[in-house]
PDB file of C-alpha atoms and ligand atoms in Angstrom:
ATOM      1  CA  UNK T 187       0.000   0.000   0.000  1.00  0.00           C
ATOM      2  CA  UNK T 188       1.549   2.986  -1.307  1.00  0.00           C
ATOM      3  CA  UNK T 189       0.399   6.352   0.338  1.00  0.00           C
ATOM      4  CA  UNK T 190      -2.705   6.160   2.648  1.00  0.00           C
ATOM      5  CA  UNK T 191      -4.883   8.432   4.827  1.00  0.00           C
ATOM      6  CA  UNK T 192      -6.057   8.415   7.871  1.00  0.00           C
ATOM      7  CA  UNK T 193      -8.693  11.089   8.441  1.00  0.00           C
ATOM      8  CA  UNK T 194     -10.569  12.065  11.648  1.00  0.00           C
ATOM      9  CA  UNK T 195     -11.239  14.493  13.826  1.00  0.00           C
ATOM     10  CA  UNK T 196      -9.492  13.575  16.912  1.00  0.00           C
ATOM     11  CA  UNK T 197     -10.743  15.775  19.311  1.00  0.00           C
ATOM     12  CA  UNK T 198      -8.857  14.843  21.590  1.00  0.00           C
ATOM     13  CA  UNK T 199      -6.653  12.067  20.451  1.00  0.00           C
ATOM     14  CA  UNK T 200      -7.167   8.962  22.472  1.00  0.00           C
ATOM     15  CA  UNK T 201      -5.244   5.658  22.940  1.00  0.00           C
ATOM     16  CA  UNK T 202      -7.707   4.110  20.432  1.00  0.00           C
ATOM     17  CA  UNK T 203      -6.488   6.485  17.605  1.00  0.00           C
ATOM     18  CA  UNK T 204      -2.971   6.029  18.743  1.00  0.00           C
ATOM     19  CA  UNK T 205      -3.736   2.654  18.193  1.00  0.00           C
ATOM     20  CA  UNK T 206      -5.281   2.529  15.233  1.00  0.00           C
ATOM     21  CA  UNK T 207      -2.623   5.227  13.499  1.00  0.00           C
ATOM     22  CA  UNK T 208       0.418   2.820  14.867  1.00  0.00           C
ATOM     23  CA  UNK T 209      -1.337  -0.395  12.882  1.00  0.00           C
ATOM     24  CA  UNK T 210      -1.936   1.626   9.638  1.00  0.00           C
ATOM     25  CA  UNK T 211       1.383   2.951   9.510  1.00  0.00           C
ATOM     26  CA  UNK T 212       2.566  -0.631   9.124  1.00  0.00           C
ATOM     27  CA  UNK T 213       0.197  -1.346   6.056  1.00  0.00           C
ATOM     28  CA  UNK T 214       1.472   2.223   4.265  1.00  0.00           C
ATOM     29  CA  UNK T 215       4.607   2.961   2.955  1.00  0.00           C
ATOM     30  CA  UNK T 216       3.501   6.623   3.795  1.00  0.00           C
ATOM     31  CA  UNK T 217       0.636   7.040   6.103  1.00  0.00           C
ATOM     32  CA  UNK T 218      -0.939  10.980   6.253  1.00  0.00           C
ATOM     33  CA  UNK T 219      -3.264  11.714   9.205  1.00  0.00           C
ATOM     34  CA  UNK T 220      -5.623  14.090   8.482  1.00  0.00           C
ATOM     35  CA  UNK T 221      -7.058  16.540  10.406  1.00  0.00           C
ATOM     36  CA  UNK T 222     -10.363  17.369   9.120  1.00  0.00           C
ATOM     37  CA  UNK T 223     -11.471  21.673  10.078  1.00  0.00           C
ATOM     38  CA  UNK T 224     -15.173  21.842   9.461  1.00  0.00           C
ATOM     39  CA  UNK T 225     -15.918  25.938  10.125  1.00  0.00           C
ATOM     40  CA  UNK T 226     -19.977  24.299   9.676  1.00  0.00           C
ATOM     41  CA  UNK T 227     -19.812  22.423  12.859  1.00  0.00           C
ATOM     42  CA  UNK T 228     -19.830  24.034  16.173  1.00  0.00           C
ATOM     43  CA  UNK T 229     -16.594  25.303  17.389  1.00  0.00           C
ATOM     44  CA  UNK T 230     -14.241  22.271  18.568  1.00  0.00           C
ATOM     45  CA  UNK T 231     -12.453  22.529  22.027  1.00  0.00           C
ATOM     46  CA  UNK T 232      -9.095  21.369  20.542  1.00  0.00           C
ATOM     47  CA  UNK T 233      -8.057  23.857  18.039  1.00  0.00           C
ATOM     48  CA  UNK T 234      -6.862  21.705  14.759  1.00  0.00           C
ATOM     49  CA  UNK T 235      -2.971  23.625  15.549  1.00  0.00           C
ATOM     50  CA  UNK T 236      -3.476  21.854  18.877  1.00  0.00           C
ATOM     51  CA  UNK T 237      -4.767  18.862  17.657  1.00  0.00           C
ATOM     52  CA  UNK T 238      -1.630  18.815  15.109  1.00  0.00           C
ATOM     53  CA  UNK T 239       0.635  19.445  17.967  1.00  0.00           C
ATOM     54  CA  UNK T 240      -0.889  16.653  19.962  1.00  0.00           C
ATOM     55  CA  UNK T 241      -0.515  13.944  17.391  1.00  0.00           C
ATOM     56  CA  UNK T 242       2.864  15.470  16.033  1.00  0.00           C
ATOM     57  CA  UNK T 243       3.972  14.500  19.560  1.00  0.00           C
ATOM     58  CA  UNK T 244       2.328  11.370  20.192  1.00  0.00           C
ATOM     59  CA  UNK T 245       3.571   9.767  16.685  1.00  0.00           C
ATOM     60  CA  UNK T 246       7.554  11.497  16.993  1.00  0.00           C
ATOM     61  CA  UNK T 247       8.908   7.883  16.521  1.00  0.00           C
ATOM     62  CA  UNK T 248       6.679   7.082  13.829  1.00  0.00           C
ATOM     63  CA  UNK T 249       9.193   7.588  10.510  1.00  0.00           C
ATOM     64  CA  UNK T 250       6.850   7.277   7.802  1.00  0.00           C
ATOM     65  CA  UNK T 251       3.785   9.894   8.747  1.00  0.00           C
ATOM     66  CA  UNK T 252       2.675  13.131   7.817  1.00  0.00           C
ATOM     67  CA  UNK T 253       0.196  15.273   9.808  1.00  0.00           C
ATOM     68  CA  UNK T 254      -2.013  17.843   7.916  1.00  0.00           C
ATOM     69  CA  UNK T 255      -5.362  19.828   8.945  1.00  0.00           C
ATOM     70  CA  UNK T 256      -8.084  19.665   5.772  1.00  0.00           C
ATOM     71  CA  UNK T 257     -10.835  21.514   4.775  1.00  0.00           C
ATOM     72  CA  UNK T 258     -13.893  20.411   2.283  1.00  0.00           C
ATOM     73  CA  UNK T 259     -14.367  17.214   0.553  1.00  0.00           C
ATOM     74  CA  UNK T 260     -11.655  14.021   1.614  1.00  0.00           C
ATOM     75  CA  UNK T 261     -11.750  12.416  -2.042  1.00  0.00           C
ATOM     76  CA  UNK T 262     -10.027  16.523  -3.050  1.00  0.00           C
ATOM     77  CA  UNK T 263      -7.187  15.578  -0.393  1.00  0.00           C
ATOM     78  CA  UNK T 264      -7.179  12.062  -1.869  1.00  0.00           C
ATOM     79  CA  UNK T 265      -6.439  13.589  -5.104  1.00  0.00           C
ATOM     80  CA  UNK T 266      -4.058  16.071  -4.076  1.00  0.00           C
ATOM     81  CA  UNK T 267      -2.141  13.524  -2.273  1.00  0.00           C
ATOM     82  CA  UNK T 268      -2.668  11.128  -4.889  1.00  0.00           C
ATOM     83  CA  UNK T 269      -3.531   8.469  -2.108  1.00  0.00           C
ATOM     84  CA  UNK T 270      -3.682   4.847  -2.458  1.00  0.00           C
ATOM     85  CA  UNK T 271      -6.547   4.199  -0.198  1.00  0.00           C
ATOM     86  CA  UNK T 272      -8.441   5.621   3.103  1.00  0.00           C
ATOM     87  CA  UNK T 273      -8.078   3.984   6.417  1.00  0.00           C
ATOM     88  CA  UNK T 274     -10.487   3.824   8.609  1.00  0.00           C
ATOM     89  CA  UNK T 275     -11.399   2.368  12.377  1.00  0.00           C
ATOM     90  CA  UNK T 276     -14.370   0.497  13.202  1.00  0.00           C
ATOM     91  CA  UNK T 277     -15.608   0.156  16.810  1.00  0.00           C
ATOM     92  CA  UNK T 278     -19.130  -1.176  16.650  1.00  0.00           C
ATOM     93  CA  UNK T 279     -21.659  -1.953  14.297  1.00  0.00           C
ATOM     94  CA  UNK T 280     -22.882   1.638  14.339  1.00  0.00           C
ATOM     95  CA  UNK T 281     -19.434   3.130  13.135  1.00  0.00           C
ATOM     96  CA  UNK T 282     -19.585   0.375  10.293  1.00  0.00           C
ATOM     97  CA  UNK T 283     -23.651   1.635   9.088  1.00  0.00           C
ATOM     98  CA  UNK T 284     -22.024   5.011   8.915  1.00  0.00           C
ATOM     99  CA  UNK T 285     -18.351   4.138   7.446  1.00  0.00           C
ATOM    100  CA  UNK T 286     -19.743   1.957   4.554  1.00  0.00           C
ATOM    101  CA  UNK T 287     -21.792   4.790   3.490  1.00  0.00           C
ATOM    102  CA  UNK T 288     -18.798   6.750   3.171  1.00  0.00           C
ATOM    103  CA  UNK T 289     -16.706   4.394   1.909  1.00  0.00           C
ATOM    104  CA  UNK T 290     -19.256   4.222  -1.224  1.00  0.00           C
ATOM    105  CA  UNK T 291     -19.534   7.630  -1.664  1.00  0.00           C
ATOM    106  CA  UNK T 292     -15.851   8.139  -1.757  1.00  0.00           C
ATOM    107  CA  UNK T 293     -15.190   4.924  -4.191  1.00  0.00           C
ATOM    108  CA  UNK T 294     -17.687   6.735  -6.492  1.00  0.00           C
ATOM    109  CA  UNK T 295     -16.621  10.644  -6.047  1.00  0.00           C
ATOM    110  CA  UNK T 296     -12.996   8.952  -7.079  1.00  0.00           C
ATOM    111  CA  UNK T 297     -12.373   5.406  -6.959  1.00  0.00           C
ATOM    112  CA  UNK T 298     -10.418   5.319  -3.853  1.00  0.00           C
ATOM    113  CA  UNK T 299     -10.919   2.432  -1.820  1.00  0.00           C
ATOM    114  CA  UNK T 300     -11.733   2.014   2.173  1.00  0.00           C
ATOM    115  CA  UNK T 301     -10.194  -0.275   4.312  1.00  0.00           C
ATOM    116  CA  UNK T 302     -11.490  -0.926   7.693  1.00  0.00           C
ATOM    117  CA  UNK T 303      -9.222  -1.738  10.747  1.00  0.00           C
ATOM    118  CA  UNK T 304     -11.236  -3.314  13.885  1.00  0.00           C
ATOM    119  CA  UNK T 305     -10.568  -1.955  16.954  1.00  0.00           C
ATOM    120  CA  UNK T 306      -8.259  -3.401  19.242  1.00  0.00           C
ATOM    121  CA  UNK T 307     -10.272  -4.855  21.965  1.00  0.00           C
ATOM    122  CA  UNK T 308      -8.534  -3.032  24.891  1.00  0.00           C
ATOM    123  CA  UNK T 309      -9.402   0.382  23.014  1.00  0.00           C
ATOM    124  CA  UNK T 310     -12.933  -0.301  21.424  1.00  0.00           C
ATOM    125  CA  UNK T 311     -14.809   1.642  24.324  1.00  0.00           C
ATOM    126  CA  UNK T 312     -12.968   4.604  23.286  1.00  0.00           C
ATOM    127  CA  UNK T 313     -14.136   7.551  21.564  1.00  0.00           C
ATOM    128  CA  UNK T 314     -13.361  11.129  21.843  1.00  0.00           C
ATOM    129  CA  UNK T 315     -16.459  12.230  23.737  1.00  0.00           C
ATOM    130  CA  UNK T 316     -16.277  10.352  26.180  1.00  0.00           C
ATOM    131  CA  UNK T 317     -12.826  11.517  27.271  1.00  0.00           C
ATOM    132  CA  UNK T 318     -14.364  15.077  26.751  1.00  0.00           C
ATOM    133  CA  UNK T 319     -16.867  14.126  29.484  1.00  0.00           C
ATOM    134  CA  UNK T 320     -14.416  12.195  31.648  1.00  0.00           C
ATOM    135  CA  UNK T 321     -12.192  14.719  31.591  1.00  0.00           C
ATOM    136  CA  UNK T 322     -15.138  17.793  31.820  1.00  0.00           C
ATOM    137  CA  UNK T 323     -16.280  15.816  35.371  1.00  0.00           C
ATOM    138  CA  UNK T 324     -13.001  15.875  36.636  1.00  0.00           C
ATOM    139  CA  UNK T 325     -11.520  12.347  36.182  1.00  0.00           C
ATOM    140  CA  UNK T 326      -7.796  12.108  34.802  1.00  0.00           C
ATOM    141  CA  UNK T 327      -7.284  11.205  31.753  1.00  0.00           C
ATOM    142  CA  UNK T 328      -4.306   8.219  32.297  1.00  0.00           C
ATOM    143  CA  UNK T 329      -6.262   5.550  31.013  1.00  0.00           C
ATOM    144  CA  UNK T 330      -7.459   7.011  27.450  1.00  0.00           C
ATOM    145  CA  UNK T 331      -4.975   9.640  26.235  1.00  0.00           C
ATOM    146  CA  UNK T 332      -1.326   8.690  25.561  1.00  0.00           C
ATOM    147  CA  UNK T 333       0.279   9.420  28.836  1.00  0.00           C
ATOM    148  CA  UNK T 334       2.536  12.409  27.315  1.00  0.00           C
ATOM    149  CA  UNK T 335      -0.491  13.958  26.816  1.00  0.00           C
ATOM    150  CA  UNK T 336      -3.063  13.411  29.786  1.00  0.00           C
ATOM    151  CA  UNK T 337      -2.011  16.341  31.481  1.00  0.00           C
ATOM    152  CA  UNK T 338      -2.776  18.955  28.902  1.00  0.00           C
ATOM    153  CA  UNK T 339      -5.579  17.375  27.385  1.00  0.00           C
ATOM    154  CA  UNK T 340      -7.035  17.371  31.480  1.00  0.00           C
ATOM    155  CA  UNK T 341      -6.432  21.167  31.802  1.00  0.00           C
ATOM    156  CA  UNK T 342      -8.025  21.990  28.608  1.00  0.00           C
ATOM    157  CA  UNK T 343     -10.809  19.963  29.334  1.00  0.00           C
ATOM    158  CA  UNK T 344     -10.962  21.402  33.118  1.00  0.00           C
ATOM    159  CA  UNK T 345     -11.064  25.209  31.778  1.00  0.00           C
ATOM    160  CA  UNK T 346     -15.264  23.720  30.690  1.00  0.00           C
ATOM    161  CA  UNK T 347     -15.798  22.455  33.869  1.00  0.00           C
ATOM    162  CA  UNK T 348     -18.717  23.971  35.439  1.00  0.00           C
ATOM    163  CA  UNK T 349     -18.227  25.960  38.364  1.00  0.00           C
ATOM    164  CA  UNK T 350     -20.825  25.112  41.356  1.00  0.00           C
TER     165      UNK T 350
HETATM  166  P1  ADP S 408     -14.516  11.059  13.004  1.00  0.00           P
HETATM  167  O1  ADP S 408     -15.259  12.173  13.691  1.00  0.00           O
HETATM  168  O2  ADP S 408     -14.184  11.323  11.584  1.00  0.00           O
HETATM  169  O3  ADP S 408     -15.081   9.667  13.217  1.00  0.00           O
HETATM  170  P2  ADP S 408     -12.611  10.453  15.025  1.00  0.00           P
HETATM  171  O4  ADP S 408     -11.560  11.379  15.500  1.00  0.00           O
HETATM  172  O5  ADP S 408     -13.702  10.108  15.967  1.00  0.00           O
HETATM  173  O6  ADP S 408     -13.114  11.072  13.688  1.00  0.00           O
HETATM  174  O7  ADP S 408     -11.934   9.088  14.540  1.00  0.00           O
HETATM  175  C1  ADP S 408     -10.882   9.052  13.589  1.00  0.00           C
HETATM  176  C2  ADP S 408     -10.657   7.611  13.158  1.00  0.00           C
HETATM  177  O8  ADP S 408     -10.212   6.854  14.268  1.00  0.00           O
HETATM  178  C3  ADP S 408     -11.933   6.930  12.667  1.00  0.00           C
HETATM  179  O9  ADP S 408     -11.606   6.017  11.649  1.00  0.00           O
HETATM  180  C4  ADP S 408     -12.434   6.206  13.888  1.00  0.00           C
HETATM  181  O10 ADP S 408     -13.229   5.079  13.558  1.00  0.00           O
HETATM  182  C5  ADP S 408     -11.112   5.775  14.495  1.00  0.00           C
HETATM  183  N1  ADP S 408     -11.240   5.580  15.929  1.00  0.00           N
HETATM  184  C6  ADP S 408     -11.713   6.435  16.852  1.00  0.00           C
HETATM  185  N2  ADP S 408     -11.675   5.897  18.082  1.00  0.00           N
HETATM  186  C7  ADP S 408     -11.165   4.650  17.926  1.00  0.00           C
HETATM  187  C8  ADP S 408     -10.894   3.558  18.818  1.00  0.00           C
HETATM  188  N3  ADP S 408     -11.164   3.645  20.122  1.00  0.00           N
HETATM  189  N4  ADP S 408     -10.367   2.434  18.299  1.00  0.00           N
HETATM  190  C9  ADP S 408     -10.126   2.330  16.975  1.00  0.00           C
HETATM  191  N5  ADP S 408     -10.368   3.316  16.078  1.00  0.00           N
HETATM  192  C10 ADP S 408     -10.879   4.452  16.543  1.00  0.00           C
END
């Protein structure tokens, strides 16, 4: 598999996307993660330069990745990058109702195909709202964000906390 891409939100990253990027990475000779900026939805808590910085520092050891924010349609990044194939993770039958609708669209906007990684057991509870909530009641964040990271994600998250 030549180049692939991974795209998402991740807002915040979580162990499960860590995950998830690690195994694609393997099946790509060049994996990009992509950011995706939708000004249409409501404002995000992570800003997509803090996003970047998060994964930037969460996949340092991971030689062949690139890390870019998009805006607009993912088959125009497809193009642009001239991408092999998307990758995506699937968690439970819902994600899969939802990603195979996508996956057509995109095979028939431009031909690129979708391949679907399971989740990892261990990480298939994980999404990123929950950690918003987790972290929003005041639990830390150890067991879902990659350690280097539970910290800041925790006093981001904190700053929404209401006050009593
Ligand atoms: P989106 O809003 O586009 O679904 P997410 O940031 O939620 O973006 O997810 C990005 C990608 O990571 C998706 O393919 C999603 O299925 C996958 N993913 C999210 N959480 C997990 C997890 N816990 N385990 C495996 N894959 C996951």
């Amino acid at each position: 598999m030549k180049t692939a891409i991974l795209p998402g939100s991740f807002n915040p990253v979580t162990l499960g996307h860590l995950d998830i990027i690690q195994r694609a990475a393997k099946l790509a000779d060049h994996l990009i993660v992509a950011i995706i900026d939708n000004p249409t939805k409501l404002p995000s808590i992570f800003s997509t330069d803090e996003k970047k910085d998060h994964l930037k520092t969460v996949c340092a050891s991971i030689d062949n990745i690139g890390i870019v924010i998009f805006q607009g349609l993912l088959v125009d990044l497809v193009q642009k990058e001239q991408a092999e194939c998307i990758i995506r993770g699937l968690r439970t039958s819902t994600d899969l109702e939802y990603e195979n609708q996508m996956a057509v669209a995109n095979k028939i906007m431009c031909g690129v195909e979708t391949v679907f990684l399971p989740a990892a057991p261990e990480y298939g509870h994980l999404s990123s709202s929950l950690i918003r909530e987790i972290g929003m009641l005041g639990h830390p964040l150890t067991d879902f964000v990659p350690p280097q990271l539970a910290e800041t994600i925790y006093e981001k998250l904190s700053t929404y906390r209401k006050k009593t």
